[in-house]
Short mmCIF file of N, CA and C in Angstrom, two decimals:
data_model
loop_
_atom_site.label_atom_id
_atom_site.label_comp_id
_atom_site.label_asym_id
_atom_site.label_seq_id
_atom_site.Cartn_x
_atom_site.Cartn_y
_atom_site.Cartn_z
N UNK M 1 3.92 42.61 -62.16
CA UNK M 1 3.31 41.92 -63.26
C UNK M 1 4.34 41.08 -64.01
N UNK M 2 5.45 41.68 -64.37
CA UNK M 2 6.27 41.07 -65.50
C UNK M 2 7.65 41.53 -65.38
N UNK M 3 8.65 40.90 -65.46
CA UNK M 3 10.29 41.51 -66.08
C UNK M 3 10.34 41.27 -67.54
N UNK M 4 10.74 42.41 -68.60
CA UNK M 4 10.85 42.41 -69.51
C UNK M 4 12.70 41.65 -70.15
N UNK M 5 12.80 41.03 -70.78
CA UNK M 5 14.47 40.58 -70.71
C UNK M 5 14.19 40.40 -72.37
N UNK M 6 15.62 40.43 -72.74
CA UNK M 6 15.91 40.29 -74.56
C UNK M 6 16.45 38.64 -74.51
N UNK M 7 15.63 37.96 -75.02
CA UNK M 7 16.52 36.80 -74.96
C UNK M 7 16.49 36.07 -76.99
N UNK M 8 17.78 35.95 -77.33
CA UNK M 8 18.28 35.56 -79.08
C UNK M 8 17.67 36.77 -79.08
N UNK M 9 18.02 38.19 -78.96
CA UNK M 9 17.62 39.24 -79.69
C UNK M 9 16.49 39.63 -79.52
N UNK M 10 15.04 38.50 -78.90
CA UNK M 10 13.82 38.85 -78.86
C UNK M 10 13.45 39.46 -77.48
N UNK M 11 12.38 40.70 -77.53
CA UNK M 11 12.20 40.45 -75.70
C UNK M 11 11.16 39.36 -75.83
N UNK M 12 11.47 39.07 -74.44
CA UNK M 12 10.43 37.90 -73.73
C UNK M 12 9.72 38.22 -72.28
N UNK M 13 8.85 38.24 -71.92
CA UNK M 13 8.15 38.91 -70.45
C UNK M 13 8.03 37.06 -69.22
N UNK M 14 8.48 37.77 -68.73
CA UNK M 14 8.79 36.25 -67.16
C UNK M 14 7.91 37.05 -66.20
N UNK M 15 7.08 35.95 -65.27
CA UNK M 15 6.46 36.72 -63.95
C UNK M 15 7.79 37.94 -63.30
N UNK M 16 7.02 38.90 -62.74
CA UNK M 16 7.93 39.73 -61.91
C UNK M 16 7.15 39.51 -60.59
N UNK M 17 7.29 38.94 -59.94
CA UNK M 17 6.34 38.71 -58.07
C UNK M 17 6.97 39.16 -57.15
N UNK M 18 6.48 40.81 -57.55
CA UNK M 18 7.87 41.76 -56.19
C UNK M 18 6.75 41.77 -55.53
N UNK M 19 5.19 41.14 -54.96
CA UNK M 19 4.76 41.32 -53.63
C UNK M 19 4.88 40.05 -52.97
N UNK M 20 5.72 39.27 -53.26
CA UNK M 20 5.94 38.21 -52.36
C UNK M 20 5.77 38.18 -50.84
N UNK M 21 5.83 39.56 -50.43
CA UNK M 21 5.91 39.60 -48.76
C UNK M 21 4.98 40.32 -48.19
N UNK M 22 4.05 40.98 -49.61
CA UNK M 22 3.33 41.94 -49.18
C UNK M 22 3.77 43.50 -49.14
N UNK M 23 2.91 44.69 -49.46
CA UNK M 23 3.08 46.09 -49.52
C UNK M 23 2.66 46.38 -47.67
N UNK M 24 3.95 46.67 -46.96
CA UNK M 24 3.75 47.13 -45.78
C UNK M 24 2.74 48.65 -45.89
N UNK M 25 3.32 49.73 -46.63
CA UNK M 25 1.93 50.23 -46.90
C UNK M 25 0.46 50.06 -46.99
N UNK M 26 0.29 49.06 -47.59
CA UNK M 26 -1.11 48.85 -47.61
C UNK M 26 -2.00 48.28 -46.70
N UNK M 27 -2.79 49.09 -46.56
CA UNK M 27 -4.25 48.71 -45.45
C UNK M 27 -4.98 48.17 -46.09
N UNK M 28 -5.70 46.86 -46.10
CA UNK M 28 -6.57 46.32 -46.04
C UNK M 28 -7.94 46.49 -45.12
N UNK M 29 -9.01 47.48 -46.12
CA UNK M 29 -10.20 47.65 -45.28
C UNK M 29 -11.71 46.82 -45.34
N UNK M 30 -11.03 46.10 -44.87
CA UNK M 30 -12.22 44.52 -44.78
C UNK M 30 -13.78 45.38 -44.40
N UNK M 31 -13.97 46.21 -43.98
CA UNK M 31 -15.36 46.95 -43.50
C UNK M 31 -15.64 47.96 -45.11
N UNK M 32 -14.79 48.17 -45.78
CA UNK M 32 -15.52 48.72 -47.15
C UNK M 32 -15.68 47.83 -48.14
N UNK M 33 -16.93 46.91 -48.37
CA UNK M 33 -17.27 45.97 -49.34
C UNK M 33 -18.13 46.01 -50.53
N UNK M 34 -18.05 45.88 -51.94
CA UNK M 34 -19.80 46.33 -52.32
C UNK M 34 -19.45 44.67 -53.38
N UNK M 35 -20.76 44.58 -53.10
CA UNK M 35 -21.31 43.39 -54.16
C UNK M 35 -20.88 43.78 -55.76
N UNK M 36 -20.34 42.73 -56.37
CA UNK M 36 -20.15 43.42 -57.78
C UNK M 36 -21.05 41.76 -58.69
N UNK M 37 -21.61 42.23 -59.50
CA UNK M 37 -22.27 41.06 -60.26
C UNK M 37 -22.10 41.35 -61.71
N UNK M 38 -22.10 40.15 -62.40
CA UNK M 38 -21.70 40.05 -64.03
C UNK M 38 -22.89 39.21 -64.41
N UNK M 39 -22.97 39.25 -65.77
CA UNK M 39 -23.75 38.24 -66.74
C UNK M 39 -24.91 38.33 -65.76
N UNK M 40 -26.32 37.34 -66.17
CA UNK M 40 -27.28 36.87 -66.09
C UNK M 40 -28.34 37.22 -66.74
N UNK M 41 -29.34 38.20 -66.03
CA UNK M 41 -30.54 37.88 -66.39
C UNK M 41 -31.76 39.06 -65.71
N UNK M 42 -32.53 39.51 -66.73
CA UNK M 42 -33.33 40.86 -66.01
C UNK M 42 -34.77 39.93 -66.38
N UNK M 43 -35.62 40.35 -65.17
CA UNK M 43 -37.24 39.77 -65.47
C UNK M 43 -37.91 40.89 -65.06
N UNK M 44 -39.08 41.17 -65.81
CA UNK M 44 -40.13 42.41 -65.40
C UNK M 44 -40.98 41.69 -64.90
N UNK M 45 -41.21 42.91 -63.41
CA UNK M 45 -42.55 42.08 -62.52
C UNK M 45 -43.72 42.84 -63.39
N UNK M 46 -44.79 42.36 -62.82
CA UNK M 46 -46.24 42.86 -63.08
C UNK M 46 -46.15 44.41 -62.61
N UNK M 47 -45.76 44.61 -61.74
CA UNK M 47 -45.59 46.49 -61.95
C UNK M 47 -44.87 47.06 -62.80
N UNK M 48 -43.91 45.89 -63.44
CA UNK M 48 -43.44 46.70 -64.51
C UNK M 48 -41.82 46.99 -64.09
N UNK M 49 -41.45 46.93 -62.80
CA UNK M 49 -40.05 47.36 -62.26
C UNK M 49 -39.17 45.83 -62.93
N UNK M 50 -38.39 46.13 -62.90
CA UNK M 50 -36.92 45.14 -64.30
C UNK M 50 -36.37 44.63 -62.77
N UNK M 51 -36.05 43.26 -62.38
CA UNK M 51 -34.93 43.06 -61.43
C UNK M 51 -34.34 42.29 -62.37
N UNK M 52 -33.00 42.42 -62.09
CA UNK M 52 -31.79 41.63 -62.49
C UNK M 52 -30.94 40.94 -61.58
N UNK M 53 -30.97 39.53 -61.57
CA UNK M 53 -30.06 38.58 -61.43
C UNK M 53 -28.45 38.17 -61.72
N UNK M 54 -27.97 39.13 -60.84
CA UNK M 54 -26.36 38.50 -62.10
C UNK M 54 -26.10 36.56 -61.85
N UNK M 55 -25.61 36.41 -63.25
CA UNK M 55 -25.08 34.90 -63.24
C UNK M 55 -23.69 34.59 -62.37
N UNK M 56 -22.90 35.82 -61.70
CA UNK M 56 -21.75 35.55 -61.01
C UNK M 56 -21.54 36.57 -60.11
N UNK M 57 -21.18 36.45 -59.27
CA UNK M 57 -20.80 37.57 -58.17
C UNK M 57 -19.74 37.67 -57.37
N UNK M 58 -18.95 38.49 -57.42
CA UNK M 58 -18.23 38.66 -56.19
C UNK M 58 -18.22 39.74 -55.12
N UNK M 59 -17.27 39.84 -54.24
CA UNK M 59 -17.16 41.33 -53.80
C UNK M 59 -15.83 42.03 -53.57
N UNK M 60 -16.38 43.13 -53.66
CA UNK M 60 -14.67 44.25 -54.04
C UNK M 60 -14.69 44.50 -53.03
N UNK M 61 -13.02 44.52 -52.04
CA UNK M 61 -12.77 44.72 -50.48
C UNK M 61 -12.00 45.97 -50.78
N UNK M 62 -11.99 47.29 -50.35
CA UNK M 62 -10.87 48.07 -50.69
C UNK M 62 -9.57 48.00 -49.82
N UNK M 63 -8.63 48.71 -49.79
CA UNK M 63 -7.17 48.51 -50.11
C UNK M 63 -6.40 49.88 -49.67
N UNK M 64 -6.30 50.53 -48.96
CA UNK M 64 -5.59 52.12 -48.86
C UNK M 64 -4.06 51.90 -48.87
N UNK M 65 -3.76 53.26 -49.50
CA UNK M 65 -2.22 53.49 -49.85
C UNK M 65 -2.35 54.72 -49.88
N UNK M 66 -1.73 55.69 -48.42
CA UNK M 66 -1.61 56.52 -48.26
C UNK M 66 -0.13 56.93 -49.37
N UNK M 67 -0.39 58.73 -49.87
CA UNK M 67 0.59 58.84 -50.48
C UNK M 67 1.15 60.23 -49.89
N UNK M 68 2.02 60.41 -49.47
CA UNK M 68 2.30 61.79 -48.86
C UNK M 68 2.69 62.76 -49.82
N UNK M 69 1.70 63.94 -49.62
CA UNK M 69 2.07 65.25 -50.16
C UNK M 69 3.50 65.05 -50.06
N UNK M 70 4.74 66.27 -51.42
CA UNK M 70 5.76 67.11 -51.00
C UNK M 70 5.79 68.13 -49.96
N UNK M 71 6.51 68.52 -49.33
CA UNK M 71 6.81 69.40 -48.52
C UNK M 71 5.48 70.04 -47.90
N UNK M 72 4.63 69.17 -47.35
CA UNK M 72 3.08 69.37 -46.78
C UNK M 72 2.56 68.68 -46.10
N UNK M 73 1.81 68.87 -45.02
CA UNK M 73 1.24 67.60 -44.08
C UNK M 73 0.11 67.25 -44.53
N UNK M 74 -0.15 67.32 -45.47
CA UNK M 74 -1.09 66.44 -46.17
C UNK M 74 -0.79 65.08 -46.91
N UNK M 75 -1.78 64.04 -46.34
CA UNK M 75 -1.17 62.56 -46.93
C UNK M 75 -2.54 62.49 -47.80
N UNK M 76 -2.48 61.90 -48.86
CA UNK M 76 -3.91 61.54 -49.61
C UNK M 76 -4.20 60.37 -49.54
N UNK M 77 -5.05 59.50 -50.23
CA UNK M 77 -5.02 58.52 -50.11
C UNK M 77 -5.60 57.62 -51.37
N UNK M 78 -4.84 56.42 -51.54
CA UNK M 78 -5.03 55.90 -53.32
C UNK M 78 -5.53 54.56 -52.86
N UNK M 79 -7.15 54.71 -53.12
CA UNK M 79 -8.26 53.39 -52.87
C UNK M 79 -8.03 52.61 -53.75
N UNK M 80 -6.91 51.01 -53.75
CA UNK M 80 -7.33 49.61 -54.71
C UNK M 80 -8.16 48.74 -54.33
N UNK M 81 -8.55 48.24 -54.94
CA UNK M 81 -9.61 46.95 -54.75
C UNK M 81 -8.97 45.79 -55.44
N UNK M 82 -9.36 44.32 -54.33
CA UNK M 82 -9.35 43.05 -54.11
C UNK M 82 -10.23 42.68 -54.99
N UNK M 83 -11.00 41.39 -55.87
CA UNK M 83 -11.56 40.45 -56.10
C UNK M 83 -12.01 39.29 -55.32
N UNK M 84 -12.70 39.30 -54.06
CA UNK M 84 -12.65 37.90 -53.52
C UNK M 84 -14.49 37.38 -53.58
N UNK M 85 -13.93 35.88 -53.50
CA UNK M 85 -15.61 35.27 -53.95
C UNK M 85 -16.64 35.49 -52.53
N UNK M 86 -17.79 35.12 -53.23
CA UNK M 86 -18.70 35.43 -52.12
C UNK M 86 -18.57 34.24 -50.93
N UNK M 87 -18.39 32.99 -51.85
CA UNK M 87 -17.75 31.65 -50.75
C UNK M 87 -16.57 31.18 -51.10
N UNK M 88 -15.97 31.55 -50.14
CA UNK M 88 -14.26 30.74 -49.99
C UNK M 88 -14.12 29.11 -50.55
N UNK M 89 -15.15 28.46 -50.04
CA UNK M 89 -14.57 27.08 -50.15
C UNK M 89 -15.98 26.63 -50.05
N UNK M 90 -15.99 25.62 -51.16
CA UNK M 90 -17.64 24.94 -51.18
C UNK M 90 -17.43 23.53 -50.62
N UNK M 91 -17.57 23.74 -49.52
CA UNK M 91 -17.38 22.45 -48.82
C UNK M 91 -18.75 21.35 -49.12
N UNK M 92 -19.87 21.91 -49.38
CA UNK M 92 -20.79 20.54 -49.93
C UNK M 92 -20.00 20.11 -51.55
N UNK M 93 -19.43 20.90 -52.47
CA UNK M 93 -18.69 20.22 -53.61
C UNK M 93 -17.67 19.19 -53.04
N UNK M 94 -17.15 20.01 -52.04
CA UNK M 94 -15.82 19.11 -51.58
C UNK M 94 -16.18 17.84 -51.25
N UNK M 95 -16.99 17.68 -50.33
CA UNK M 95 -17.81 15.99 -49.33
C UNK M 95 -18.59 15.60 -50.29
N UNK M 96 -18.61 16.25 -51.76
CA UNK M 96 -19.44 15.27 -52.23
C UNK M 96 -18.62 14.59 -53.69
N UNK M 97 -17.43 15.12 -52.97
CA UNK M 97 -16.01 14.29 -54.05
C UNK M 97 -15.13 15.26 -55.63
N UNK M 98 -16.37 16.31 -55.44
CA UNK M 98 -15.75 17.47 -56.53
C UNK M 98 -14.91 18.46 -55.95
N UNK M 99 -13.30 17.74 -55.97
CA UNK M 99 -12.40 18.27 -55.03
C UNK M 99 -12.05 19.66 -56.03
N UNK M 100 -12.19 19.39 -57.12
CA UNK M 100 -11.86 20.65 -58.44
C UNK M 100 -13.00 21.95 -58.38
N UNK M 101 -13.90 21.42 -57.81
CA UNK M 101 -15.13 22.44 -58.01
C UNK M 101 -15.16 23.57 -56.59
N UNK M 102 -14.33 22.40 -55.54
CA UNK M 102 -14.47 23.50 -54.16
C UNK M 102 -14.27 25.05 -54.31
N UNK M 103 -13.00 25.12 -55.17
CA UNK M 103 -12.76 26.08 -55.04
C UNK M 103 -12.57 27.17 -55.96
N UNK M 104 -13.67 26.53 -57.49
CA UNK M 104 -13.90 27.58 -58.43
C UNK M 104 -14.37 28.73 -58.12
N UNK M 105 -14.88 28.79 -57.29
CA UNK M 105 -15.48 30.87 -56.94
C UNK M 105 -14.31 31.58 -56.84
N UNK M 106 -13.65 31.13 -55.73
CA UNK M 106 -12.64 31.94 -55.28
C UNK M 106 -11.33 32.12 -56.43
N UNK M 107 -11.11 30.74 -57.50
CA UNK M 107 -10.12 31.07 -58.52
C UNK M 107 -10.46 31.69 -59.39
N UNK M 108 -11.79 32.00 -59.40
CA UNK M 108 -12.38 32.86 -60.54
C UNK M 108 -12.49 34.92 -59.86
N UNK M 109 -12.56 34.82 -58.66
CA UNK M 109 -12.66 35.94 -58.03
C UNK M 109 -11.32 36.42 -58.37
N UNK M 110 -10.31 35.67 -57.69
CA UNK M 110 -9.00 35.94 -57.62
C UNK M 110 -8.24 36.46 -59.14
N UNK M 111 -9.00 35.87 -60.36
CA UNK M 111 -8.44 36.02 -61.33
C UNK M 111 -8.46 37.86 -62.31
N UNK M 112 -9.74 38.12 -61.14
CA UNK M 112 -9.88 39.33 -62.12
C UNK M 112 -9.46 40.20 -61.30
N UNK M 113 -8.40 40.38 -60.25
CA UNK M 113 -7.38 41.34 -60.07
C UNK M 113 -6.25 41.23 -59.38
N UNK M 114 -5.81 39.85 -60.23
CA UNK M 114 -4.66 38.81 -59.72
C UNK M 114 -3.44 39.77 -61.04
N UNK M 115 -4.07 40.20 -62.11
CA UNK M 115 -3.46 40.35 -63.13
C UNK M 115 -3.94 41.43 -64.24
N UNK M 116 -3.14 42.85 -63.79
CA UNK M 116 -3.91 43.23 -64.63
C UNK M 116 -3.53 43.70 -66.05
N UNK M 117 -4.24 43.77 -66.84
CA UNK M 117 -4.55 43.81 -68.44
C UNK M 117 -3.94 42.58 -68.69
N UNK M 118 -4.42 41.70 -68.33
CA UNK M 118 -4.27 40.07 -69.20
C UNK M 118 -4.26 40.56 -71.11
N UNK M 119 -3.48 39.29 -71.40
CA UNK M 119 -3.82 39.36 -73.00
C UNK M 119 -5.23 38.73 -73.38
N UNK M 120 -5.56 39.53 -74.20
CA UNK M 120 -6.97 39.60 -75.05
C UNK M 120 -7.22 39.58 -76.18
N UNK M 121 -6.09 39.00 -76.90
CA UNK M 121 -6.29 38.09 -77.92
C UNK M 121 -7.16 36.92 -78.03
N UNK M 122 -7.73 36.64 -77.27
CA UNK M 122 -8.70 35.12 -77.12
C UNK M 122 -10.16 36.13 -76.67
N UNK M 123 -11.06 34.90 -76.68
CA UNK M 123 -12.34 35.83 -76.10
C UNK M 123 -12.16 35.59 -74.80
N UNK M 124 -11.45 34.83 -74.08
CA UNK M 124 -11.55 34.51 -72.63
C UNK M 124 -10.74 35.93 -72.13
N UNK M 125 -9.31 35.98 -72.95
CA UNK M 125 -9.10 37.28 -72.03
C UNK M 125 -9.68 38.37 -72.53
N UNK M 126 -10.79 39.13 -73.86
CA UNK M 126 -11.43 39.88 -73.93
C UNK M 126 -12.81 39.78 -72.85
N UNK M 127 -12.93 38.83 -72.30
CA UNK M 127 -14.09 38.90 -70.89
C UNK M 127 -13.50 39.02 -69.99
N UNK M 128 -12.32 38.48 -69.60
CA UNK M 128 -11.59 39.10 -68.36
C UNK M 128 -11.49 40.54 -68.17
N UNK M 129 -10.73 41.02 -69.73
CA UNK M 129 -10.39 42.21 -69.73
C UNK M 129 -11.65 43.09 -69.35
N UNK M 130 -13.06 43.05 -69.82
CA UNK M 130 -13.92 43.56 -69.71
C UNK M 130 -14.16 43.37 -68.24
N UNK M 131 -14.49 42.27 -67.53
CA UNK M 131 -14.41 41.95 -66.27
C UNK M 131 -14.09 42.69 -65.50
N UNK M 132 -12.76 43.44 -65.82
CA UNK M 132 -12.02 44.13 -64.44
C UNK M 132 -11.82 45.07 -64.73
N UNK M 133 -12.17 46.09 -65.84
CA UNK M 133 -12.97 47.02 -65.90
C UNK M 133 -14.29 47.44 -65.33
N UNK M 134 -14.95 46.92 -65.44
CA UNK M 134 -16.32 46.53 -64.83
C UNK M 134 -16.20 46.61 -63.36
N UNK M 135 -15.58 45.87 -62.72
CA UNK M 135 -15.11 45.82 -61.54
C UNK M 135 -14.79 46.66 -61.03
N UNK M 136 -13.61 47.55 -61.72
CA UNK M 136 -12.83 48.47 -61.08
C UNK M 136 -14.16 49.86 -61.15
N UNK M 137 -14.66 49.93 -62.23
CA UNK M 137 -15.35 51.07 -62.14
C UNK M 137 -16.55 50.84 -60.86
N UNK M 138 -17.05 49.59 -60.87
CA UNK M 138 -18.44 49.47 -60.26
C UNK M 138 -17.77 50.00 -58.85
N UNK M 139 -16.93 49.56 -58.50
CA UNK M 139 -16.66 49.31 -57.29
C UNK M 139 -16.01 50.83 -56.81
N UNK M 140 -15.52 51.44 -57.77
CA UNK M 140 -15.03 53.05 -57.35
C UNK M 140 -16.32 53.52 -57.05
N UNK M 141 -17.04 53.27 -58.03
CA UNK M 141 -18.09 54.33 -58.20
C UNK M 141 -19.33 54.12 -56.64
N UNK M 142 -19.74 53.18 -56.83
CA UNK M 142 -20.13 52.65 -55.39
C UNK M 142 -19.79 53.34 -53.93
N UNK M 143 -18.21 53.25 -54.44
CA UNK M 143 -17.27 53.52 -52.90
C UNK M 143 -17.88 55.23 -53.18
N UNK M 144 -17.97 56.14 -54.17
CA UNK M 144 -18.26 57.28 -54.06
C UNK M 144 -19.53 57.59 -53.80
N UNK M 145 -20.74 57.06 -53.78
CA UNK M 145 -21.85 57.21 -53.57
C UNK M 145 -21.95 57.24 -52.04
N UNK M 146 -21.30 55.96 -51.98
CA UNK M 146 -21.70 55.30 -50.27
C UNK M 146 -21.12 56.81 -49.71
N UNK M 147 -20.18 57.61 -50.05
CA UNK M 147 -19.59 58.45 -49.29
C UNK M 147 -20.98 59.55 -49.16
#
């Protein structure tokens, strides 16, 4: 996330980007996915059942990091989750000259677990912050059901 350094007496926080190369540990499990949706919109049918529409969606990919017991052959295992959009690249935005718009899903996916506990002093990072909360729980909780 960050290196902390004192600079004129003050600290100051600089990116720290120790995965530059990637966590050889970590598995990437592209086959455990669940839909996660934010904001929108609930309508009652005529029977009365509520569906809800989220206004944004992505999906949570999980992530394994085996951790080995002490002095035991038991390894456990510590499930993270990814942020990625539902479409990579909007190629009808792109051919139709909104070279900025191609690829808002995915910078918006990416953002809510590119970084975590953003500052939330603003309302943008109090919705982020909420965001990936949201996220993180939906997506544990999910992964425990499906089990």
């Amino acid at each position: 996330m960050f290196k902390q350094l004192i600079e004129n007496g003050y600290q100051a926080e600089v990116p720290d980007i120790w995965l530059t190369n990637g966590n050889p540990w970590e598995i990437k499990r592209g086959d455990i996915r669940f839909p996660i949706g934010f904001g929108g919109k609930t309508e009652q049918g005529a029977d009365g059942t509520a569906t809800w529409t989220p206004a944004e969606q992505v999906v949570a990919v999980a992530y394994d990091n085996p951790i080995p017991g002490w002095r035991t052959p038991t390894v456990t295992n510590l499930r993270l989750w990814d942020a990625e959009p539902l479409t990579e690249f909007d190629l009808e935005a792109f051919n139709a000259g909104a070279y900025d718009q191609a690829t808002v899903e995915a910078e918006r996916a990416g953002a809510i677990s590119a970084v975590l506990y953003p500052n939330d002093s603003t309302p943008e990072g109090k919705e982020l912050r909420l965001k990936q909360q949201y996220f993180f729980v939906s997506a544990s909780l999910q992964d425990v059901l499906a089990r």
